[in-house]
mmCIF file of C-alpha atoms and ligand atoms in Angstrom:
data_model
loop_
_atom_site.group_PDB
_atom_site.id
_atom_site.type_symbol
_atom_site.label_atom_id
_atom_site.label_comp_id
_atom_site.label_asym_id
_atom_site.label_seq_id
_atom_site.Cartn_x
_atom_site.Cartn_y
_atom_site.Cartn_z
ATOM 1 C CA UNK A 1 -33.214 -25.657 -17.567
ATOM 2 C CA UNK A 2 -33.135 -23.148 -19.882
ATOM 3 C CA UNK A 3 -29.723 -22.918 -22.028
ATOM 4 C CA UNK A 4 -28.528 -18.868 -20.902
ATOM 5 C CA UNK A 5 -27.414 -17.262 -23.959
ATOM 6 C CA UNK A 6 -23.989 -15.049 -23.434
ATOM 7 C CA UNK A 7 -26.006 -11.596 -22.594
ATOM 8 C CA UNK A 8 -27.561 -13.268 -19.641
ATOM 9 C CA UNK A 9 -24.046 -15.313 -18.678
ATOM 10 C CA UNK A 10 -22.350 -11.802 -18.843
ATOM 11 C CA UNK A 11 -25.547 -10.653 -16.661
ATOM 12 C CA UNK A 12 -24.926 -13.502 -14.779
ATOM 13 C CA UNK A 13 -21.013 -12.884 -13.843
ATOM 14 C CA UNK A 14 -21.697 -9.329 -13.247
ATOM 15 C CA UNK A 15 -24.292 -10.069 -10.870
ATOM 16 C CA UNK A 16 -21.994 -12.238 -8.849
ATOM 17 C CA UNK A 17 -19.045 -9.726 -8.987
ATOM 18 C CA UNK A 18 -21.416 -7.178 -7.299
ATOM 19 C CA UNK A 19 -22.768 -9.475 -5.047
ATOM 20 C CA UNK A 20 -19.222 -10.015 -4.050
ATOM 21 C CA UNK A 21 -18.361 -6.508 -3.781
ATOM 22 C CA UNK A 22 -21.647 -5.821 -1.210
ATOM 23 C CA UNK A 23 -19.449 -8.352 1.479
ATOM 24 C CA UNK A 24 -16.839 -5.905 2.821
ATOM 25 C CA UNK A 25 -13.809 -6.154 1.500
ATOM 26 C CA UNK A 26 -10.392 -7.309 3.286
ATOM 27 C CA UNK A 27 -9.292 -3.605 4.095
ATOM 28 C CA UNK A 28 -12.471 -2.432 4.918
ATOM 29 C CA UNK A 29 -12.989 -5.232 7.414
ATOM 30 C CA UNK A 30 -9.635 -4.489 8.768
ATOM 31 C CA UNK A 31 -10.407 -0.833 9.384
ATOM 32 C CA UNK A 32 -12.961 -1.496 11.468
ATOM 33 C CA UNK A 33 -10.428 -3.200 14.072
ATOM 34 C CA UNK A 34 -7.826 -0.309 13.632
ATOM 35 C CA UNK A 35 -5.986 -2.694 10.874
ATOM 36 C CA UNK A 36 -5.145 -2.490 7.118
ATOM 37 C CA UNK A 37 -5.135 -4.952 4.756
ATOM 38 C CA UNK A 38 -2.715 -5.336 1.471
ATOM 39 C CA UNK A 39 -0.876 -7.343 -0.878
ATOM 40 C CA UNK A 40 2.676 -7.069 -2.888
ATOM 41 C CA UNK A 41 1.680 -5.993 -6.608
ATOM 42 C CA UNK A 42 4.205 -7.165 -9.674
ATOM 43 C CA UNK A 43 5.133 -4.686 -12.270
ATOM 44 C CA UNK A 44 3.664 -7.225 -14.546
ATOM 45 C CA UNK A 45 0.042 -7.249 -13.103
ATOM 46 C CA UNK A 46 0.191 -3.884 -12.912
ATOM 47 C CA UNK A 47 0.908 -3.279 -16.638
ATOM 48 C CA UNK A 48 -0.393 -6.047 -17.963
ATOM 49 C CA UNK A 49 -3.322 -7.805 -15.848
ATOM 50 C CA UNK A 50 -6.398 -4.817 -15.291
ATOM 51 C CA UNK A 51 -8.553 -6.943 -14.214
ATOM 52 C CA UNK A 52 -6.263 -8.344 -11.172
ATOM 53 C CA UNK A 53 -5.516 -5.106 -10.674
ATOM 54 C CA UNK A 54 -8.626 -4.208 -9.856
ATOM 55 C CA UNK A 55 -9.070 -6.982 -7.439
ATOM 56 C CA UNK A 56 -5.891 -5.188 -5.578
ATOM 57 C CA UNK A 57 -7.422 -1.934 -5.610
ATOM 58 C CA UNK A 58 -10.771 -3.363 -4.394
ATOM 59 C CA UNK A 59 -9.882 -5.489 -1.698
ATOM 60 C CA UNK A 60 -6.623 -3.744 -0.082
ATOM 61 C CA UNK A 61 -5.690 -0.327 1.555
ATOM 62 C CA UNK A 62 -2.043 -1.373 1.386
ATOM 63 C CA UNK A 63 0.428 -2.091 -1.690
ATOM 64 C CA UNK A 64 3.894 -3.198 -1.608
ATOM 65 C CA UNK A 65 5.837 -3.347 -4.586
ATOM 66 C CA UNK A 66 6.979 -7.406 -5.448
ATOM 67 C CA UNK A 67 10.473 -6.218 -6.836
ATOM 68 C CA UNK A 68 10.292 -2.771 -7.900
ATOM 69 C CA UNK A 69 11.443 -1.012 -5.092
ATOM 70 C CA UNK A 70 14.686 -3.483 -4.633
ATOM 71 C CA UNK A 71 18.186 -2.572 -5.795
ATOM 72 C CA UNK A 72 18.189 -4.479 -9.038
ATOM 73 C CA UNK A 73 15.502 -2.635 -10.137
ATOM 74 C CA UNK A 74 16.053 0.865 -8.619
ATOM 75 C CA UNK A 75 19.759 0.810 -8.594
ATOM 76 C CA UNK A 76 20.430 -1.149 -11.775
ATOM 77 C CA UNK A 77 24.489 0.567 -12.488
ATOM 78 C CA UNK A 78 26.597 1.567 -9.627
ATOM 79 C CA UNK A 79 25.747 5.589 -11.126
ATOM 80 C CA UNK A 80 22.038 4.451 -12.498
ATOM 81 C CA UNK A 81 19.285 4.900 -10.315
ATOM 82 C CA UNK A 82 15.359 4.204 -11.986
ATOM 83 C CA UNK A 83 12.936 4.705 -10.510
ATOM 84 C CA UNK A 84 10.194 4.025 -13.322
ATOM 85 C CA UNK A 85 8.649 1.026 -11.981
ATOM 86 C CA UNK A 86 8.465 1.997 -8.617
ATOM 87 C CA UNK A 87 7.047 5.398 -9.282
ATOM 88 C CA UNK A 88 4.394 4.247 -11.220
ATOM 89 C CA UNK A 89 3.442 1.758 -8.762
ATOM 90 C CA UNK A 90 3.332 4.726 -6.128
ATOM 91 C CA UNK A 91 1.377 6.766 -8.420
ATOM 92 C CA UNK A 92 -1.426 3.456 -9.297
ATOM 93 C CA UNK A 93 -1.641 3.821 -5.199
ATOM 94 C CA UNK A 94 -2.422 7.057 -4.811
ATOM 95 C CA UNK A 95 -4.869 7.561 -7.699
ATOM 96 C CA UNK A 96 -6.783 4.639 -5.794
ATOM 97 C CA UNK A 97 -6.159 6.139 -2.324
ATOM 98 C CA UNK A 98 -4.051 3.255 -1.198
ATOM 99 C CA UNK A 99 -1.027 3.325 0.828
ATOM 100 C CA UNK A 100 2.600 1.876 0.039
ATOM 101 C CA UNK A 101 5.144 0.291 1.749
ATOM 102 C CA UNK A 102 8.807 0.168 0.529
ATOM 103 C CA UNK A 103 10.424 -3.211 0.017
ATOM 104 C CA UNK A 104 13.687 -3.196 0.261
ATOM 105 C CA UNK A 105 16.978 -1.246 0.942
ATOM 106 C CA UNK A 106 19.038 -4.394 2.384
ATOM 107 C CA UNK A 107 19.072 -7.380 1.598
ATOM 108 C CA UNK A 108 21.227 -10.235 0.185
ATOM 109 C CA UNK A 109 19.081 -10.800 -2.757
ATOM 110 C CA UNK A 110 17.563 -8.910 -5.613
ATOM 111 C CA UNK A 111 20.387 -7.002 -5.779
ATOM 112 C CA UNK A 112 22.327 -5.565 -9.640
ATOM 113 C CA UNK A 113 25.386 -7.942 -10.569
ATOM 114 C CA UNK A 114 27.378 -4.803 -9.893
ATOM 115 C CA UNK A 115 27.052 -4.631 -6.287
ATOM 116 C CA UNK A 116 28.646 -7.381 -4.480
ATOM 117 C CA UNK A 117 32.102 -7.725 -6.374
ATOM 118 C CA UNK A 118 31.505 -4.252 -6.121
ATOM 119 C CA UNK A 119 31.274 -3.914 -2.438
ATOM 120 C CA UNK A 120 34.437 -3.964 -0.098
ATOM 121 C CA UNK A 121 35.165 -2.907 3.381
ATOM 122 C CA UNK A 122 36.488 0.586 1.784
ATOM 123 C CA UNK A 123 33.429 1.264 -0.004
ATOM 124 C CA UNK A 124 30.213 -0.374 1.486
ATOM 125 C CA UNK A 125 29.304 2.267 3.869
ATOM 126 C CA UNK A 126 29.522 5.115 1.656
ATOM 127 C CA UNK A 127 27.555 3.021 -1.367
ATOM 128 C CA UNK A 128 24.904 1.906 1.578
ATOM 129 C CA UNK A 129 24.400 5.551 2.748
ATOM 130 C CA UNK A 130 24.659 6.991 -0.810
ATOM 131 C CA UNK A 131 21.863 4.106 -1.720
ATOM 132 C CA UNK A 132 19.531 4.640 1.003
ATOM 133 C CA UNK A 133 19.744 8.137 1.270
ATOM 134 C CA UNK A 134 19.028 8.537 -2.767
ATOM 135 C CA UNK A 135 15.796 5.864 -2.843
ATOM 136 C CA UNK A 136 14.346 7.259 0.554
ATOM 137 C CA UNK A 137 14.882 10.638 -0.186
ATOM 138 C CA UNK A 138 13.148 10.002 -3.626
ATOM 139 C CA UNK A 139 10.077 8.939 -1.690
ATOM 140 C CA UNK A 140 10.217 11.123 1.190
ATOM 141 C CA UNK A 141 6.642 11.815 2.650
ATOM 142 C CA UNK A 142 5.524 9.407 -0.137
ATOM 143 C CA UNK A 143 6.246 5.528 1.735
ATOM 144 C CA UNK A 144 4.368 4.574 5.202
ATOM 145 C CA UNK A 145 6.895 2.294 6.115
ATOM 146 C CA UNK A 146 10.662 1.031 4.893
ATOM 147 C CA UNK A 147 11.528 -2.632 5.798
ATOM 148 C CA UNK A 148 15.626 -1.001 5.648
ATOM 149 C CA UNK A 149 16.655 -4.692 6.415
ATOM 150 C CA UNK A 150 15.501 -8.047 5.221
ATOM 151 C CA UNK A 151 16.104 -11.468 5.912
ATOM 152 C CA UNK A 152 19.099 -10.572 8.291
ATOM 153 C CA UNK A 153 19.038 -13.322 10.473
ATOM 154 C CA UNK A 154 20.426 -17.166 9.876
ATOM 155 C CA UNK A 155 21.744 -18.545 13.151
ATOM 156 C CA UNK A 156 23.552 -21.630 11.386
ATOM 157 C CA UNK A 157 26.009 -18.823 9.974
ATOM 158 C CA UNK A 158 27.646 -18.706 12.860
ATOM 159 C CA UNK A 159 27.986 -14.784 12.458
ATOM 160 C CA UNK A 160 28.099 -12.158 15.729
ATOM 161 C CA UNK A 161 24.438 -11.342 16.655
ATOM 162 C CA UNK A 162 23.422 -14.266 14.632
ATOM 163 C CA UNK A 163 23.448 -12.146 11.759
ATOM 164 C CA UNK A 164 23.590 -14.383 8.232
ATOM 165 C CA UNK A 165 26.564 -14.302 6.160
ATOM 166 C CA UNK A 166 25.772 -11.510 3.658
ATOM 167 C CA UNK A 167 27.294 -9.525 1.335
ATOM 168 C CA UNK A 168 26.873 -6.781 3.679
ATOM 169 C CA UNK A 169 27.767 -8.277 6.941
ATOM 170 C CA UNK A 170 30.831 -9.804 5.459
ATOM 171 C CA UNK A 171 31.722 -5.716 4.624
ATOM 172 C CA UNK A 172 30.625 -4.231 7.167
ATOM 173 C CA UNK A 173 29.945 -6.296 10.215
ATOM 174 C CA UNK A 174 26.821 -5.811 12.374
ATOM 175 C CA UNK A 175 26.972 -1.590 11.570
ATOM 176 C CA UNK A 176 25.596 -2.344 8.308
ATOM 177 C CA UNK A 177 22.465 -2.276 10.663
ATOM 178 C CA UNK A 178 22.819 0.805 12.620
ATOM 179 C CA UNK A 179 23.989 2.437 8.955
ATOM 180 C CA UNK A 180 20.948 1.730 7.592
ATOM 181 C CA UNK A 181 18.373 2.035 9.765
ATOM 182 C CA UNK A 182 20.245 5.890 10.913
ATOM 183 C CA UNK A 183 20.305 6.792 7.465
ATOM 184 C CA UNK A 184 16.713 5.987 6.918
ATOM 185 C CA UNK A 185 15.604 7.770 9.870
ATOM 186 C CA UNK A 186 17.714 11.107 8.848
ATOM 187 C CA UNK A 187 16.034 10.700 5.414
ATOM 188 C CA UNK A 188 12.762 10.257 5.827
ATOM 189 C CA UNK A 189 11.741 10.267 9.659
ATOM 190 C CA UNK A 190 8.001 9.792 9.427
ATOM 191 C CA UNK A 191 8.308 6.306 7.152
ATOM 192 C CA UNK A 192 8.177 3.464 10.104
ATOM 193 C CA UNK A 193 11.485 1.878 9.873
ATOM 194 C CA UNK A 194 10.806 -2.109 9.781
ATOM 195 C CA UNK A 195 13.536 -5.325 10.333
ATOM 196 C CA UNK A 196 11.517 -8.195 8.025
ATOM 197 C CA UNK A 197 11.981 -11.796 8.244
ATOM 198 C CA UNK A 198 10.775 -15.341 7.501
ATOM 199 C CA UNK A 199 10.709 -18.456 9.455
ATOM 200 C CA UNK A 200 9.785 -18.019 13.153
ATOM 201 C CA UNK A 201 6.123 -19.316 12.395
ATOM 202 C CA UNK A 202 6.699 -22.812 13.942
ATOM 203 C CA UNK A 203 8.025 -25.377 16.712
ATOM 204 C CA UNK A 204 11.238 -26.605 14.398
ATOM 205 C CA UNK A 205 14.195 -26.520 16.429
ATOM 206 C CA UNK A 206 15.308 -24.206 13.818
ATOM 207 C CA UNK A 207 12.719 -21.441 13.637
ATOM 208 C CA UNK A 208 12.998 -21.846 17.596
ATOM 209 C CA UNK A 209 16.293 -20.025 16.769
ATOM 210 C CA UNK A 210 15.630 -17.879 14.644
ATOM 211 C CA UNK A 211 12.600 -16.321 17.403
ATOM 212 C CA UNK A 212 15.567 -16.578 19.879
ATOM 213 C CA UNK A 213 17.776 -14.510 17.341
ATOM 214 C CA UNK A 214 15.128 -11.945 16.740
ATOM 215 C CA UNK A 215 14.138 -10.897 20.450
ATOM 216 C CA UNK A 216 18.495 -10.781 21.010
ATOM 217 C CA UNK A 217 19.120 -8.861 17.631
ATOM 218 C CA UNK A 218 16.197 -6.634 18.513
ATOM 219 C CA UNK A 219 16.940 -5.984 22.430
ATOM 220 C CA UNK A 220 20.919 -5.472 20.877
ATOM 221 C CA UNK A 221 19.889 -3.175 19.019
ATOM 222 C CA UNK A 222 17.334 -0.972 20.966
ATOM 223 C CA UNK A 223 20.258 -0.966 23.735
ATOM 224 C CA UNK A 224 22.566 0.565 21.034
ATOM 225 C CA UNK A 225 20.240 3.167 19.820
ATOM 226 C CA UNK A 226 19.325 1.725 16.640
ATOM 227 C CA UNK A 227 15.813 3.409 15.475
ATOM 228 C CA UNK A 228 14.169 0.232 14.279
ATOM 229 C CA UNK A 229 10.160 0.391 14.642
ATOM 230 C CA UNK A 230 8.641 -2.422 13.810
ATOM 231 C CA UNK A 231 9.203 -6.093 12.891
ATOM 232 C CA UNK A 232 7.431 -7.574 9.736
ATOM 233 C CA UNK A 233 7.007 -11.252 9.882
ATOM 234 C CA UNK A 234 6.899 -12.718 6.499
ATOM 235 C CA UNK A 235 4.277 -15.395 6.977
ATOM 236 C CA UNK A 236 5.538 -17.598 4.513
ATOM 237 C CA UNK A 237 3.171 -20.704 5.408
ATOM 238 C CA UNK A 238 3.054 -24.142 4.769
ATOM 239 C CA UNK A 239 -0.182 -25.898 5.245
ATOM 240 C CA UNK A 240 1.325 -28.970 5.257
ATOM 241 C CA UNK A 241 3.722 -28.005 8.387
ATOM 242 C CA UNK A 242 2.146 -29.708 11.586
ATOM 243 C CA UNK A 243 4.118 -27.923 14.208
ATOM 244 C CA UNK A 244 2.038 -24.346 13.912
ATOM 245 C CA UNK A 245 1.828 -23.762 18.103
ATOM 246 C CA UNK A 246 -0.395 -20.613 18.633
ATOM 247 C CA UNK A 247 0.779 -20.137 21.708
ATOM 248 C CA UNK A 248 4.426 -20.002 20.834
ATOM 249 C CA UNK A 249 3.381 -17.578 18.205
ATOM 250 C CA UNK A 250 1.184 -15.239 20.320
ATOM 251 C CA UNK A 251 3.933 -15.457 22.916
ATOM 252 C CA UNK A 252 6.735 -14.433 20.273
ATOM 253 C CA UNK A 253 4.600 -11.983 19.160
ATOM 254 C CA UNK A 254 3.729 -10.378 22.394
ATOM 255 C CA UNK A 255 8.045 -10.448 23.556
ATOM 256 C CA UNK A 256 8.093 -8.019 20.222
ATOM 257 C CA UNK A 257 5.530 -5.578 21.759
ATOM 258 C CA UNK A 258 7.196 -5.909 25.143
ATOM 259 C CA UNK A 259 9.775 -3.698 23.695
ATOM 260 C CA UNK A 260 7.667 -1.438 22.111
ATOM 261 C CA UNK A 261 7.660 -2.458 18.620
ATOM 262 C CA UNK A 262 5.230 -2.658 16.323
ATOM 263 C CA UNK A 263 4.303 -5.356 13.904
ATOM 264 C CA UNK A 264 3.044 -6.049 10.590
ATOM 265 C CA UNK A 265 2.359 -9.550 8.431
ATOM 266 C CA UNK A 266 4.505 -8.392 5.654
ATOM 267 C CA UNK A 267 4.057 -11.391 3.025
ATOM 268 C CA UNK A 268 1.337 -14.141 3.888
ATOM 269 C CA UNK A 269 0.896 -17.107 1.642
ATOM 270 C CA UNK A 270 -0.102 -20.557 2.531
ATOM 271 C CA UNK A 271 2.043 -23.298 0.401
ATOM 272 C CA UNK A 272 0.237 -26.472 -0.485
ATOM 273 C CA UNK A 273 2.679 -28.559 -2.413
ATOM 274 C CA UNK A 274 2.882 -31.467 0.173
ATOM 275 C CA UNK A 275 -1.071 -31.516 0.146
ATOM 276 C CA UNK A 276 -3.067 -33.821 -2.285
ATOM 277 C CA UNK A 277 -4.594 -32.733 -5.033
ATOM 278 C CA UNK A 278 -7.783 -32.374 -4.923
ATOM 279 C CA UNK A 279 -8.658 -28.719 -4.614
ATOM 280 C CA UNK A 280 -11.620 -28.321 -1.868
ATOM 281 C CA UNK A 281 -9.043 -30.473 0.484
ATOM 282 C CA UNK A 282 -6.213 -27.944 -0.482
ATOM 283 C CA UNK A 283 -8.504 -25.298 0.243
ATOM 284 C CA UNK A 284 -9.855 -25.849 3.764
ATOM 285 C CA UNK A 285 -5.965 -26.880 4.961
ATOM 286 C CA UNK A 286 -4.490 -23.516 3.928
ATOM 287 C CA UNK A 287 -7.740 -21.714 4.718
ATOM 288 C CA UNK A 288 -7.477 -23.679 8.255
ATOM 289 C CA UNK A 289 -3.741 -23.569 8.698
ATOM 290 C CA UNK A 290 -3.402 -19.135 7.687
ATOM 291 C CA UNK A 291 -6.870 -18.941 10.001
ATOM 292 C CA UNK A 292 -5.118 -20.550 13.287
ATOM 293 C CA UNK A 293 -1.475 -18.649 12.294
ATOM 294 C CA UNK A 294 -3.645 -15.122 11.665
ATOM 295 C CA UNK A 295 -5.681 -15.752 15.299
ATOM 296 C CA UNK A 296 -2.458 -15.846 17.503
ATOM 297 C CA UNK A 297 -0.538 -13.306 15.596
ATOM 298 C CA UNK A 298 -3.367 -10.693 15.973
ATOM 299 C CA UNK A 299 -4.138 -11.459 19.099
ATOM 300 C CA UNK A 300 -2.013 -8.927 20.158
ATOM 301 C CA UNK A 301 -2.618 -5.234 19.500
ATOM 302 C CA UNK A 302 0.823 -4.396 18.171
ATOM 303 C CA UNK A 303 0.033 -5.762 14.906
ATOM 304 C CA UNK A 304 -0.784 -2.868 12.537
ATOM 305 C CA UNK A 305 -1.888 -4.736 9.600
ATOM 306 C CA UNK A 306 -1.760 -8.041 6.662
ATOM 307 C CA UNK A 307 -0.701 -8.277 3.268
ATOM 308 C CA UNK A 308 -0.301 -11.214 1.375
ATOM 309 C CA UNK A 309 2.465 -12.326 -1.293
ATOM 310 C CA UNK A 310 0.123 -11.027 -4.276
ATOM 311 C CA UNK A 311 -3.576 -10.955 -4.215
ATOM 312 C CA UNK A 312 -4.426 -14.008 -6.458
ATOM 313 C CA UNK A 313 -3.124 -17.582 -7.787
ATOM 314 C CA UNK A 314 -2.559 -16.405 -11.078
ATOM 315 C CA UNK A 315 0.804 -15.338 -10.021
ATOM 316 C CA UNK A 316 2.821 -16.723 -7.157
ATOM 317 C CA UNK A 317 6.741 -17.127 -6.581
ATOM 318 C CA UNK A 318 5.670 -20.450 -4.406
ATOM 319 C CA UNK A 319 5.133 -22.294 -7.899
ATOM 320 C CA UNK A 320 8.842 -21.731 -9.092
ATOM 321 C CA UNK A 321 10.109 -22.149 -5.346
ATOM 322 C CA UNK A 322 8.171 -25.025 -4.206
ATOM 323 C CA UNK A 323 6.521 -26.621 -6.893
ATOM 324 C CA UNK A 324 3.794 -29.220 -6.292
ATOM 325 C CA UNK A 325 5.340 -33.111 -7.371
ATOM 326 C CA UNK A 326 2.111 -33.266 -9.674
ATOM 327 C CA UNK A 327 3.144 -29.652 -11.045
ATOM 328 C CA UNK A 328 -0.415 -28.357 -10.308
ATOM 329 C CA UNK A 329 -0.482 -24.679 -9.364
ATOM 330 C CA UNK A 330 -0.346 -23.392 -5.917
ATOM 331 C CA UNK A 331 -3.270 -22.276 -3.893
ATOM 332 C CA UNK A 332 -1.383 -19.943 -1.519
ATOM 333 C CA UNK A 333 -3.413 -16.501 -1.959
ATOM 334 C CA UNK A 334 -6.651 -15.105 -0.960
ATOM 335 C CA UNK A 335 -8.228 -14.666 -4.606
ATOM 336 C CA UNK A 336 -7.723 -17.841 -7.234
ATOM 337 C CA UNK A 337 -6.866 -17.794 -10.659
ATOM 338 C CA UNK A 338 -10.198 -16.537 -11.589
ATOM 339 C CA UNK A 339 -10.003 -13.394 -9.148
ATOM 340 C CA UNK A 340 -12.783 -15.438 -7.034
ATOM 341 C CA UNK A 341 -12.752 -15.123 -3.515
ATOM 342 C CA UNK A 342 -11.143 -18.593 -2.055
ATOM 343 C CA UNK A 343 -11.365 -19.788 1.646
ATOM 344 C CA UNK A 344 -8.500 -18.388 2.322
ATOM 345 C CA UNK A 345 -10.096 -15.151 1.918
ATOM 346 C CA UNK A 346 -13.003 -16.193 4.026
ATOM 347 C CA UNK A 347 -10.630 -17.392 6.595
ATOM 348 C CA UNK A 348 -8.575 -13.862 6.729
ATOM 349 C CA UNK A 349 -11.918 -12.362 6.952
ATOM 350 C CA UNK A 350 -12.960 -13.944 10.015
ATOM 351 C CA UNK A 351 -9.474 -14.014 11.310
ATOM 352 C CA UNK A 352 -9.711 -10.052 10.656
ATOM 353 C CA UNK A 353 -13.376 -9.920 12.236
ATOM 354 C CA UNK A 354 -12.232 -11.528 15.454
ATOM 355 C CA UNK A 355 -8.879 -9.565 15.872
ATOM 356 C CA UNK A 356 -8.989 -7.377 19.161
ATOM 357 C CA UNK A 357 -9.920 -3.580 17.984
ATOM 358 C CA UNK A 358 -7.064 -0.779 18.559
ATOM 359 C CA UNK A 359 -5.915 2.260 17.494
ATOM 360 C CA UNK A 360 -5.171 2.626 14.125
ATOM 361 C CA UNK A 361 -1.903 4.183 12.463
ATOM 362 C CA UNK A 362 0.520 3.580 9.685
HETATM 363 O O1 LIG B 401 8.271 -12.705 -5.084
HETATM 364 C C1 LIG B 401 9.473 -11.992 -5.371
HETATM 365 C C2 LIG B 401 10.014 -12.391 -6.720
HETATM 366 O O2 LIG B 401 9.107 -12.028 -7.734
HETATM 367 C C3 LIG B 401 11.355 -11.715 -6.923
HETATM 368 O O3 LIG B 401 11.915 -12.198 -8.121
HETATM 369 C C4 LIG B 401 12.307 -12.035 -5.789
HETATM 370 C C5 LIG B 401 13.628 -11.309 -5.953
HETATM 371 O O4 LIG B 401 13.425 -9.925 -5.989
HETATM 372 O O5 LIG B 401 11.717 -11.666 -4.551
HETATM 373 C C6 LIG B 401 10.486 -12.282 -4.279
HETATM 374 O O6 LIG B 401 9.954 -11.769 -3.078
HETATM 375 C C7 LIG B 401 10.600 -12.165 -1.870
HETATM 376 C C8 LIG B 401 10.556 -10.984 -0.918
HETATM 377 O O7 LIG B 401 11.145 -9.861 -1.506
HETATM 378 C C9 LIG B 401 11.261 -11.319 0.394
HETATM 379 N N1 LIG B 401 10.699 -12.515 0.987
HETATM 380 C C10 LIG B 401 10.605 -13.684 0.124
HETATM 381 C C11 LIG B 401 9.858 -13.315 -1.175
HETATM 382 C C12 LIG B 401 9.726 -14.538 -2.077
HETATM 383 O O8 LIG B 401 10.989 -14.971 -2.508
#
């Protein structure tokens, strides 16, 4: 064979970019069924990492911003608000026609050292609705949905509504809820108002509560009034979890639509870190495990959209959370460290391909 001199291995890797790029891309696939596709994008990538960029842009219709729409970045001093980072994150977005989701206005992490000695009974609601009304009012019009509340649930806590044990709740009790999600509503009505959460994705006694906590959280507080929208399961995988029960998960999904919510796959990623090495086995499990996960969940037509936890394996909070015994890197996301399109892509692809078409929106 002839040795290819760098001209034609720069012809070469072109070619196979554009030959890439002539297979429909995630978001495009999902338009066709009436879904979007996305991913969470880091400051970092976006200021530092153009060419992963451009992998977001190409492939999604969605962004979410990893951290820069959270209170430790946007509310850094108890009279500071900065919105840098998030802004220009909004403003990558538009220029590329994309749409953004805002991540997050509770939670009990990512949040300034200043806020929970901070925070007392006295205090919290006014710095909640002072907080919420300043970052959704700065985005008013701009944001297609808010998850207002994130990670709320923890059974084991032993809390009312089987709420965990947050700053927040600890303050304010359950209302820290109804203030938020009100507050978002008053500020920005047409941004769909989301409760996210991880860990109802399989048969362990302890997700089994945390699905039970959910529909009784959710039916609590529909009854009360509370103008929550949609629910955003995180997807937080493991492909090394053998208890995945697609019918469980279509059913739990389809008890979320029975109440007329919507919902949307806020943060997939597949974890490998009990699999072996060896990549192509790595590969097919997560590609397998997200496919059979991705079936049942949008199987139902409530589902609006995907995004994953980042767009490639060149950055991934699974390697500093979960890290592999042999200290390889992860696997967990559709593109790999190269930007190449991995199985798991392939497998969200079909997953997308086969989802039941309905009517799009937000
Ligand atoms: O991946 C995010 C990481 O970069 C941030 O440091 C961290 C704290 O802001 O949040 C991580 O994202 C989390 C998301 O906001 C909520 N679900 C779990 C995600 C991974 O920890």
């Amino acid at each position: 064979m002839p040795r290819l001199g760098r001209r034609s291995l720069l012809a070469g890797s072109a070619l196979a970019l554009m030959a890439a790029d002539t297979v429909p891309a995630l978001n495009a696939r999902a338009k066709r069924r009436g879904l979007f596709f996305g991913s969470a994008l880091s400051d970092d990538t976006l200021a530092n990492d153009p060419m992963a960029t451009a992998r977001v842009d190409a492939e999604c219709g969605m962004v979410v911003g990893e951290a820069s729409y959270k209170w430790a970045d946007i509310h850094p001093a108890p009279q500071t608000y900065d919105f840098s980072r998030a802004d220009a994150l909004l403003s990558f977005a538009n220029s590329h026609a994309i749409r953004t989701r805002g991540h997050t206005l509770v939670w009990h992490e990512g949040n300034p050292d200043w806020l929970e000695p901070t925070l007392n009974a006295g205090n919290a609601e006014n710095i909640l609705t002072d907080h919420v009304r300043t970052v959704v009012g700065h985005f008013k019009g701009k944001l297609v949905h808010w998850d207002v509340a994130n990670e709320v649930i923890d059974p084991d806590d032993k809390q009312p509504l089987k709420l965990r044990r947050t700053l927040w709740q600890r303050a304010l009790g359950p209302a820290y809820l109804d203030i938020a999600f009100h507050t978002t509503a008053e500020t920005d009505p047409g941004a769909l108002r989301v409760l996210n959460d991880f860990g109802t994705d399989y048969t362990l006694a302890w997700q089994e509560r945390k699905r039970v906590a959910l529909l009784e959280l959710l039916a609590d507080m529909l009854r009360r009034g509370v103008p929550v929208q949609a629910v955003g399961l995180q997807g937080h995988l493991d492909a090394g979890e053998i208890t995945l029960d697609q019918n469980v998960m279509a059913k739990f999904v389809a008890d979320i639509a029975s109440m007329g919510l919507k919902v949307i796959v806020t943060e997939l990623d597949v974890r490998d870190q009990r699999l072996p090495a060896d990549i192509s086995v790595r590969d097919d499990a997560v590609a397998a495990h997200a496919r059979a996960w991705l079936d049942a969940v949008l199987a139902s037509p409530a589902v609006l959209g995907v995004l994953t936890w980042g767009m490639s394996d060149r950055h991934s909070w699974l390697n500093d959370k979960f890290p592999r015994p042999d200290r390889l890197t992860q696997r967990p996301l559709p593109l790999d460290v190269g930007l190449n399109r991995k199985k798991l892509w392939s497998a969200i692809a079909a997953s997308i391909d086969s989802a039941p078409i309905r009517t799009a929106m937000r």
